JSON list of C-alpha atoms in Angstrom, two decimals:
[
{"chain": "A", "resi": 1, "resn": "MET", "atom": "CA", "xyz": [20.50, -42.33, -57.59]},
{"chain": "A", "resi": 2, "resn": "THR", "atom": "CA", "xyz": [21.49, -45.57, -59.32]},
{"chain": "A", "resi": 3, "resn": "ARG", "atom": "CA", "xyz": [19.35, -48.62, -59.09]},
{"chain": "A", "resi": 4, "resn": "ASP", "atom": "CA", "xyz": [20.22, -51.34, -56.62]},
{"chain": "A", "resi": 5, "resn": "MET", "atom": "CA", "xyz": [20.64, -54.69, -58.41]},
{"chain": "A", "resi": 6, "resn": "GLY", "atom": "CA", "xyz": [18.10, -53.86, -61.11]},
{"chain": "A", "resi": 7, "resn": "GLU", "atom": "CA", "xyz": [15.37, -52.76, -58.69]},
{"chain": "A", "resi": 8, "resn": "GLU", "atom": "CA", "xyz": [13.24, -49.77, -59.51]},
{"chain": "A", "resi": 9, "resn": "GLN", "atom": "CA", "xyz": [14.03, -46.50, -57.75]},
{"chain": "A", "resi": 10, "resn": "ASP", "atom": "CA", "xyz": [11.33, -45.67, -55.30]},
{"chain": "A", "resi": 11, "resn": "ASP", "atom": "CA", "xyz": [10.37, -42.59, -53.33]},
{"chain": "A", "resi": 12, "resn": "THR", "atom": "CA", "xyz": [12.73, -42.79, -50.42]},
{"chain": "A", "resi": 13, "resn": "SER", "atom": "CA", "xyz": [13.51, -40.03, -48.00]},
{"chain": "A", "resi": 14, "resn": "ASP", "atom": "CA", "xyz": [16.84, -38.24, -48.12]},
{"chain": "A", "resi": 15, "resn": "ASP", "atom": "CA", "xyz": [17.95, -40.11, -44.98]},
{"chain": "A", "resi": 16, "resn": "LEU", "atom": "CA", "xyz": [17.15, -43.45, -46.64]},
{"chain": "A", "resi": 17, "resn": "ARG", "atom": "CA", "xyz": [18.99, -42.41, -49.84]},
{"chain": "A", "resi": 18, "resn": "GLN", "atom": "CA", "xyz": [21.96, -41.42, -47.69]},
{"chain": "A", "resi": 19, "resn": "ALA", "atom": "CA", "xyz": [21.74, -44.83, -45.97]},
{"chain": "A", "resi": 20, "resn": "LEU", "atom": "CA", "xyz": [21.63, -46.67, -49.27]},
{"chain": "A", "resi": 21, "resn": "GLU", "atom": "CA", "xyz": [24.74, -44.83, -50.52]},
{"chain": "A", "resi": 22, "resn": "LEU", "atom": "CA", "xyz": [26.47, -45.72, -47.29]},
{"chain": "A", "resi": 23, "resn": "GLY", "atom": "CA", "xyz": [25.39, -49.35, -47.83]},
{"chain": "A", "resi": 24, "resn": "ARG", "atom": "CA", "xyz": [27.06, -49.18, -51.26]},
{"chain": "A", "resi": 25, "resn": "ARG", "atom": "CA", "xyz": [30.29, -47.92, -49.61]},
{"chain": "A", "resi": 26, "resn": "VAL", "atom": "CA", "xyz": [30.12, -50.68, -46.98]},
{"chain": "A", "resi": 27, "resn": "ASP", "atom": "CA", "xyz": [29.69, -53.23, -49.77]},
{"chain": "A", "resi": 28, "resn": "ARG", "atom": "CA", "xyz": [32.78, -51.93, -51.68]},
{"chain": "A", "resi": 29, "resn": "TYR", "atom": "CA", "xyz": [34.85, -51.75, -48.50]},
{"chain": "A", "resi": 30, "resn": "LEU", "atom": "CA", "xyz": [34.02, -55.27, -47.36]},
{"chain": "A", "resi": 31, "resn": "ALA", "atom": "CA", "xyz": [34.84, -56.59, -50.85]},
{"chain": "A", "resi": 32, "resn": "LEU", "atom": "CA", "xyz": [38.29, -54.97, -50.63]},
{"chain": "A", "resi": 33, "resn": "VAL", "atom": "CA", "xyz": [38.84, -56.40, -47.13]},
{"chain": "A", "resi": 34, "resn": "ALA", "atom": "CA", "xyz": [37.82, -59.86, -48.33]},
{"chain": "A", "resi": 35, "resn": "ALA", "atom": "CA", "xyz": [40.32, -59.55, -51.20]},
{"chain": "A", "resi": 36, "resn": "GLU", "atom": "CA", "xyz": [43.00, -58.33, -48.72]},
{"chain": "A", "resi": 37, "resn": "ASP", "atom": "CA", "xyz": [43.37, -55.19, -50.86]},
{"chain": "A", "resi": 38, "resn": "PRO", "atom": "CA", "xyz": [45.44, -52.59, -49.04]},
{"chain": "A", "resi": 39, "resn": "ARG", "atom": "CA", "xyz": [43.14, -49.83, -50.36]},
{"chain": "A", "resi": 40, "resn": "ALA", "atom": "CA", "xyz": [40.64, -50.92, -47.70]},
{"chain": "A", "resi": 41, "resn": "THR", "atom": "CA", "xyz": [42.96, -49.53, -44.98]},
{"chain": "A", "resi": 42, "resn": "GLY", "atom": "CA", "xyz": [42.73, -46.08, -46.59]},
{"chain": "A", "resi": 43, "resn": "LEU", "atom": "CA", "xyz": [38.90, -46.20, -46.85]},
{"chain": "A", "resi": 44, "resn": "TRP", "atom": "CA", "xyz": [38.28, -47.29, -43.29]},
{"chain": "A", "resi": 45, "resn": "PRO", "atom": "CA", "xyz": [38.67, -43.97, -41.36]},
{"chain": "A", "resi": 46, "resn": "GLU", "atom": "CA", "xyz": [36.15, -42.07, -43.49]},
{"chain": "A", "resi": 47, "resn": "LEU", "atom": "CA", "xyz": [33.70, -45.00, -43.75]},
{"chain": "A", "resi": 48, "resn": "SER", "atom": "CA", "xyz": [33.65, -45.72, -40.01]},
{"chain": "A", "resi": 49, "resn": "GLU", "atom": "CA", "xyz": [33.12, -41.99, -39.32]},
{"chain": "A", "resi": 50, "resn": "ALA", "atom": "CA", "xyz": [30.23, -41.87, -41.86]},
{"chain": "A", "resi": 51, "resn": "LEU", "atom": "CA", "xyz": [28.65, -44.93, -40.21]},
{"chain": "A", "resi": 52, "resn": "ARG", "atom": "CA", "xyz": [28.86, -43.26, -36.81]},
{"chain": "A", "resi": 53, "resn": "ASN", "atom": "CA", "xyz": [27.49, -40.01, -38.24]},
{"chain": "A", "resi": 54, "resn": "LEU", "atom": "CA", "xyz": [24.51, -41.84, -39.75]},
{"chain": "A", "resi": 55, "resn": "GLN", "atom": "CA", "xyz": [23.39, -42.68, -36.26]},
{"chain": "A", "resi": 56, "resn": "HIS", "atom": "CA", "xyz": [22.82, -38.94, -35.69]},
{"chain": "A", "resi": 57, "resn": "VAL", "atom": "CA", "xyz": [20.55, -38.20, -38.68]},
{"chain": "A", "resi": 58, "resn": "PRO", "atom": "CA", "xyz": [17.03, -37.11, -37.68]},
{"chain": "A", "resi": 59, "resn": "ALA", "atom": "CA", "xyz": [15.35, -40.33, -38.71]},
{"chain": "A", "resi": 60, "resn": "LEU", "atom": "CA", "xyz": [17.69, -42.35, -36.47]},
{"chain": "A", "resi": 61, "resn": "ARG", "atom": "CA", "xyz": [17.68, -40.02, -33.49]},
{"chain": "A", "resi": 62, "resn": "ALA", "atom": "CA", "xyz": [14.12, -41.08, -32.85]},
{"chain": "A", "resi": 63, "resn": "HIS", "atom": "CA", "xyz": [15.36, -44.68, -32.56]},
{"chain": "A", "resi": 64, "resn": "ASP", "atom": "CA", "xyz": [18.34, -44.04, -30.26]},
{"chain": "A", "resi": 65, "resn": "GLY", "atom": "CA", "xyz": [20.69, -44.06, -33.28]},
{"chain": "A", "resi": 66, "resn": "ASN", "atom": "CA", "xyz": [20.15, -47.79, -33.84]},
{"chain": "A", "resi": 67, "resn": "PRO", "atom": "CA", "xyz": [19.56, -48.60, -37.57]},
{"chain": "A", "resi": 68, "resn": "TRP", "atom": "CA", "xyz": [17.94, -51.91, -36.55]},
{"chain": "A", "resi": 69, "resn": "ARG", "atom": "CA", "xyz": [15.13, -49.93, -34.85]},
{"chain": "A", "resi": 70, "resn": "TRP", "atom": "CA", "xyz": [14.49, -47.76, -37.91]},
{"chain": "A", "resi": 71, "resn": "PRO", "atom": "CA", "xyz": [11.33, -49.30, -39.44]},
{"chain": "A", "resi": 72, "resn": "GLU", "atom": "CA", "xyz": [11.70, -47.67, -42.84]},
{"chain": "A", "resi": 73, "resn": "LEU", "atom": "CA", "xyz": [15.24, -48.98, -43.24]},
{"chain": "A", "resi": 74, "resn": "ARG", "atom": "CA", "xyz": [14.27, -52.48, -42.10]},
{"chain": "A", "resi": 75, "resn": "ALA", "atom": "CA", "xyz": [11.38, -52.52, -44.59]},
{"chain": "A", "resi": 76, "resn": "LEU", "atom": "CA", "xyz": [13.69, -51.30, -47.35]},
{"chain": "A", "resi": 77, "resn": "ALA", "atom": "CA", "xyz": [16.20, -54.04, -46.42]},
{"chain": "A", "resi": 78, "resn": "GLU", "atom": "CA", "xyz": [13.58, -56.61, -47.38]},
{"chain": "A", "resi": 79, "resn": "ARG", "atom": "CA", "xyz": [13.72, -55.34, -50.96]},
{"chain": "A", "resi": 80, "resn": "ARG", "atom": "CA", "xyz": [17.15, -53.78, -51.39]},
{"chain": "A", "resi": 81, "resn": "ALA", "atom": "CA", "xyz": [20.51, -55.43, -51.00]},
{"chain": "A", "resi": 82, "resn": "LEU", "atom": "CA", "xyz": [22.27, -52.18, -50.15]},
{"chain": "A", "resi": 83, "resn": "ALA", "atom": "CA", "xyz": [19.92, -51.59, -47.22]},
{"chain": "A", "resi": 84, "resn": "GLN", "atom": "CA", "xyz": [20.68, -55.13, -46.03]},
{"chain": "A", "resi": 85, "resn": "ARG", "atom": "CA", "xyz": [24.42, -54.41, -46.37]},
{"chain": "A", "resi": 86, "resn": "LEU", "atom": "CA", "xyz": [24.06, -51.29, -44.32]},
{"chain": "A", "resi": 87, "resn": "LEU", "atom": "CA", "xyz": [22.20, -53.12, -41.55]},
{"chain": "A", "resi": 88, "resn": "SER", "atom": "CA", "xyz": [24.95, -55.74, -41.51]},
{"chain": "A", "resi": 89, "resn": "ALA", "atom": "CA", "xyz": [27.43, -52.95, -40.69]},
{"chain": "A", "resi": 90, "resn": "TYR", "atom": "CA", "xyz": [25.75, -52.70, -37.25]},
{"chain": "A", "resi": 91, "resn": "GLN", "atom": "CA", "xyz": [25.11, -55.15, -34.51]},
{"chain": "A", "resi": 92, "resn": "LYS", "atom": "CA", "xyz": [21.53, -55.53, -33.22]},
{"chain": "A", "resi": 93, "resn": "ASN", "atom": "CA", "xyz": [22.37, -53.22, -30.28]},
{"chain": "A", "resi": 94, "resn": "GLY", "atom": "CA", "xyz": [23.30, -50.38, -32.72]},
{"chain": "A", "resi": 95, "resn": "GLU", "atom": "CA", "xyz": [27.08, -50.64, -32.30]},
{"chain": "A", "resi": 96, "resn": "LEU", "atom": "CA", "xyz": [29.30, -51.00, -35.34]},
{"chain": "A", "resi": 97, "resn": "ALA", "atom": "CA", "xyz": [30.02, -54.56, -36.37]},
{"chain": "A", "resi": 98, "resn": "PRO", "atom": "CA", "xyz": [33.58, -55.64, -35.50]},
{"chain": "A", "resi": 99, "resn": "ALA", "atom": "CA", "xyz": [34.52, -55.82, -39.20]},
{"chain": "A", "resi": 100, "resn": "LEU", "atom": "CA", "xyz": [33.91, -52.07, -39.44]},
{"chain": "A", "resi": 101, "resn": "ALA", "atom": "CA", "xyz": [34.68, -50.92, -35.91]},
{"chain": "A", "resi": 102, "resn": "GLU", "atom": "CA", "xyz": [38.41, -51.63, -36.19]},
{"chain": "A", "resi": 103, "resn": "ARG", "atom": "CA", "xyz": [40.96, -50.71, -38.86]},
{"chain": "A", "resi": 104, "resn": "PRO", "atom": "CA", "xyz": [41.55, -53.71, -41.14]},
{"chain": "A", "resi": 105, "resn": "LYS", "atom": "CA", "xyz": [44.82, -55.56, -40.69]},
{"chain": "A", "resi": 106, "resn": "ILE", "atom": "CA", "xyz": [45.92, -56.08, -44.24]},
{"chain": "A", "resi": 107, "resn": "GLN", "atom": "CA", "xyz": [49.59, -56.81, -44.98]},
{"chain": "A", "resi": 108, "resn": "PRO", "atom": "CA", "xyz": [50.96, -56.10, -48.43]},
{"chain": "A", "resi": 109, "resn": "LYS", "atom": "CA", "xyz": [51.28, -59.32, -50.40]},
{"chain": "A", "resi": 110, "resn": "PHE", "atom": "CA", "xyz": [54.68, -60.55, -51.44]},
{"chain": "A", "resi": 111, "resn": "ARG", "atom": "CA", "xyz": [55.03, -61.88, -54.97]},
{"chain": "A", "resi": 112, "resn": "ALA", "atom": "CA", "xyz": [58.48, -63.04, -56.08]},
{"chain": "A", "resi": 113, "resn": "GLN", "atom": "CA", "xyz": [60.45, -66.21, -56.61]},
{"chain": "A", "resi": 114, "resn": "PRO", "atom": "CA", "xyz": [61.28, -68.21, -53.45]},
{"chain": "A", "resi": 115, "resn": "GLY", "atom": "CA", "xyz": [65.02, -67.74, -54.04]},
{"chain": "A", "resi": 116, "resn": "ASP", "atom": "CA", "xyz": [64.92, -63.96, -54.63]},
{"chain": "A", "resi": 117, "resn": "VAL", "atom": "CA", "xyz": [66.52, -62.82, -51.38]},
{"chain": "A", "resi": 118, "resn": "LEU", "atom": "CA", "xyz": [66.87, -59.26, -52.59]},
{"chain": "A", "resi": 119, "resn": "ALA", "atom": "CA", "xyz": [63.12, -58.87, -53.29]},
{"chain": "A", "resi": 120, "resn": "GLN", "atom": "CA", "xyz": [62.36, -60.50, -49.94]},
{"chain": "A", "resi": 121, "resn": "ALA", "atom": "CA", "xyz": [64.70, -58.12, -48.12]},
{"chain": "A", "resi": 122, "resn": "GLU", "atom": "CA", "xyz": [63.20, -55.07, -49.90]},
{"chain": "A", "resi": 123, "resn": "HIS", "atom": "CA", "xyz": [59.67, -56.26, -49.11]},
{"chain": "A", "resi": 124, "resn": "LEU", "atom": "CA", "xyz": [60.41, -56.73, -45.42]},
{"chain": "A", "resi": 125, "resn": "HIS", "atom": "CA", "xyz": [62.17, -53.38, -45.20]},
{"chain": "A", "resi": 126, "resn": "ARG", "atom": "CA", "xyz": [59.35, -51.50, -46.90]},
{"chain": "A", "resi": 127, "resn": "SER", "atom": "CA", "xyz": [56.62, -53.11, -44.86]},
{"chain": "A", "resi": 128, "resn": "ARG", "atom": "CA", "xyz": [58.38, -53.05, -41.47]},
{"chain": "A", "resi": 129, "resn": "ARG", "atom": "CA", "xyz": [60.79, -50.12, -41.89]},
{"chain": "A", "resi": 130, "resn": "HIS", "atom": "CA", "xyz": [63.60, -52.28, -40.47]},
{"chain": "A", "resi": 131, "resn": "LEU", "atom": "CA", "xyz": [65.28, -55.57, -41.27]},
{"chain": "A", "resi": 132, "resn": "THR", "atom": "CA", "xyz": [67.33, -58.14, -39.45]},
{"chain": "A", "resi": 133, "resn": "ILE", "atom": "CA", "xyz": [69.03, -61.21, -40.83]},
{"chain": "A", "resi": 134, "resn": "ALA", "atom": "CA", "xyz": [66.96, -63.40, -38.57]},
{"chain": "A", "resi": 135, "resn": "GLU", "atom": "CA", "xyz": [63.72, -61.90, -39.95]},
{"chain": "A", "resi": 136, "resn": "LEU", "atom": "CA", "xyz": [64.97, -62.23, -43.51]},
{"chain": "A", "resi": 137, "resn": "GLU", "atom": "CA", "xyz": [66.00, -65.84, -42.99]},
{"chain": "A", "resi": 138, "resn": "ALA", "atom": "CA", "xyz": [62.59, -66.71, -41.47]},
{"chain": "A", "resi": 139, "resn": "PHE", "atom": "CA", "xyz": [60.74, -64.95, -44.26]},
{"chain": "A", "resi": 140, "resn": "HIS", "atom": "CA", "xyz": [62.92, -66.56, -46.90]},
{"chain": "A", "resi": 141, "resn": "ARG", "atom": "CA", "xyz": [62.14, -70.04, -45.51]},
{"chain": "A", "resi": 142, "resn": "ALA", "atom": "CA", "xyz": [58.39, -69.20, -45.31]},
{"chain": "A", "resi": 143, "resn": "GLN", "atom": "CA", "xyz": [58.49, -68.30, -49.03]},
{"chain": "A", "resi": 144, "resn": "GLY", "atom": "CA", "xyz": [60.03, -71.67, -49.84]},
{"chain": "A", "resi": 145, "resn": "GLY", "atom": "CA", "xyz": [63.60, -70.44, -50.13]},
{"chain": "A", "resi": 146, "resn": "LEU", "atom": "CA", "xyz": [66.43, -72.89, -49.58]},
{"chain": "A", "resi": 147, "resn": "LEU", "atom": "CA", "xyz": [69.40, -70.55, -48.85]},
{"chain": "A", "resi": 148, "resn": "ASP", "atom": "CA", "xyz": [70.88, -70.57, -45.38]},
{"chain": "A", "resi": 149, "resn": "ARG", "atom": "CA", "xyz": [72.22, -67.51, -43.58]},
{"chain": "A", "resi": 150, "resn": "THR", "atom": "CA", "xyz": [75.73, -68.05, -44.85]},
{"chain": "A", "resi": 151, "resn": "ASP", "atom": "CA", "xyz": [74.60, -68.23, -48.48]},
{"chain": "A", "resi": 152, "resn": "MET", "atom": "CA", "xyz": [72.45, -65.13, -48.05]},
{"chain": "A", "resi": 153, "resn": "LEU", "atom": "CA", "xyz": [75.35, -63.12, -46.53]},
{"chain": "A", "resi": 154, "resn": "ALA", "atom": "CA", "xyz": [78.31, -64.51, -48.48]},
{"chain": "A", "resi": 155, "resn": "PRO", "atom": "CA", "xyz": [77.66, -62.34, -51.61]},
{"chain": "A", "resi": 156, "resn": "ALA", "atom": "CA", "xyz": [77.48, -59.17, -49.50]},
{"chain": "A", "resi": 157, "resn": "ALA", "atom": "CA", "xyz": [80.84, -60.07, -47.86]},
{"chain": "A", "resi": 158, "resn": "ARG", "atom": "CA", "xyz": [82.41, -60.79, -51.30]},
{"chain": "A", "resi": 159, "resn": "ARG", "atom": "CA", "xyz": [81.22, -57.36, -52.49]},
{"chain": "A", "resi": 160, "resn": "ARG", "atom": "CA", "xyz": [83.58, -55.69, -50.01]},
{"chain": "A", "resi": 161, "resn": "VAL", "atom": "CA", "xyz": [86.52, -57.93, -50.90]},
{"chain": "A", "resi": 162, "resn": "GLU", "atom": "CA", "xyz": [85.91, -58.27, -54.65]},
{"chain": "A", "resi": 163, "resn": "PRO", "atom": "CA", "xyz": [84.27, -55.08, -55.94]},
{"chain": "A", "resi": 164, "resn": "ARG", "atom": "CA", "xyz": [85.20, -56.00, -59.54]},
{"chain": "A", "resi": 165, "resn": "ARG", "atom": "CA", "xyz": [83.08, -59.17, -59.44]},
{"chain": "A", "resi": 166, "resn": "ARG", "atom": "CA", "xyz": [80.05, -57.07, -58.47]},
{"chain": "A", "resi": 167, "resn": "ARG", "atom": "CA", "xyz": [80.50, -54.90, -61.56]},
{"chain": "A", "resi": 168, "resn": "LEU", "atom": "CA", "xyz": [80.61, -58.03, -63.69]},
{"chain": "A", "resi": 169, "resn": "GLY", "atom": "CA", "xyz": [77.23, -59.16, -62.32]},
{"chain": "A", "resi": 170, "resn": "ARG", "atom": "CA", "xyz": [78.51, -62.16, -60.36]},
{"chain": "A", "resi": 171, "resn": "ALA", "atom": "CA", "xyz": [77.57, -60.96, -56.89]},
{"chain": "A", "resi": 172, "resn": "GLY", "atom": "CA", "xyz": [74.77, -62.65, -55.02]},
{"chain": "A", "resi": 173, "resn": "PRO", "atom": "CA", "xyz": [71.31, -61.33, -54.11]},
{"chain": "A", "resi": 174, "resn": "LEU", "atom": "CA", "xyz": [72.20, -59.15, -51.13]},
{"chain": "A", "resi": 175, "resn": "ALA", "atom": "CA", "xyz": [75.10, -57.57, -52.97]},
{"chain": "A", "resi": 176, "resn": "ARG", "atom": "CA", "xyz": [72.56, -55.70, -55.08]},
{"chain": "A", "resi": 177, "resn": "LEU", "atom": "CA", "xyz": [70.79, -54.32, -51.99]},
{"chain": "A", "resi": 178, "resn": "PRO", "atom": "CA", "xyz": [71.26, -50.53, -51.92]},
{"chain": "A", "resi": 179, "resn": "ARG", "atom": "CA", "xyz": [73.19, -49.13, -48.93]},
{"chain": "A", "resi": 180, "resn": "ARG", "atom": "CA", "xyz": [69.99, -47.45, -47.61]},
{"chain": "A", "resi": 181, "resn": "HIS", "atom": "CA", "xyz": [68.59, -50.98, -47.13]},
{"chain": "A", "resi": 182, "resn": "ALA", "atom": "CA", "xyz": [71.47, -52.03, -44.89]},
{"chain": "A", "resi": 183, "resn": "VAL", "atom": "CA", "xyz": [70.80, -55.38, -43.19]},
{"chain": "A", "resi": 184, "resn": "ALA", "atom": "CA", "xyz": [71.33, -55.55, -39.42]},
{"chain": "A", "resi": 185, "resn": "GLU", "atom": "CA", "xyz": [72.87, -58.80, -38.27]},
{"chain": "A", "resi": 186, "resn": "VAL", "atom": "CA", "xyz": [71.23, -60.40, -35.26]}
]
């Protein structure tokens, strides 16, 4: 077992070692949630299951599955940060803390220039699996974009009328949008 923040390893029971490792996982998970890292969403199912399973280890069964009633864990939490982190995963009544009881709601971050309508359309389509002009227009404005609906759609309309201009690279942002990302007008 690795040392917790430079503290010496002590003779802890297997159940306490399991609890400390779970505390380490809670710590990593909460750091990802705080950073709004989408990887947290993938870690949540297994971690929440492991936290619920911990309540059924022999050492906790004697305390109704409530880690806060486990004297050895509480004593260890006075010396070890990972034990403290594990206790913070539970409410005083033994239920999982809300931050761990529910799947995190982390949206993928969008990083592009405010005027890059194509990147905005692709981001919305990937994250929502559908796209309307109204949603694109609202998202474009929220990103600091200055184009109106006509300017966003005009290049796509010119593409149908003037295919040669598209080949020359003069078409606007939505003209480059692949057909599989068709935009629904609302």
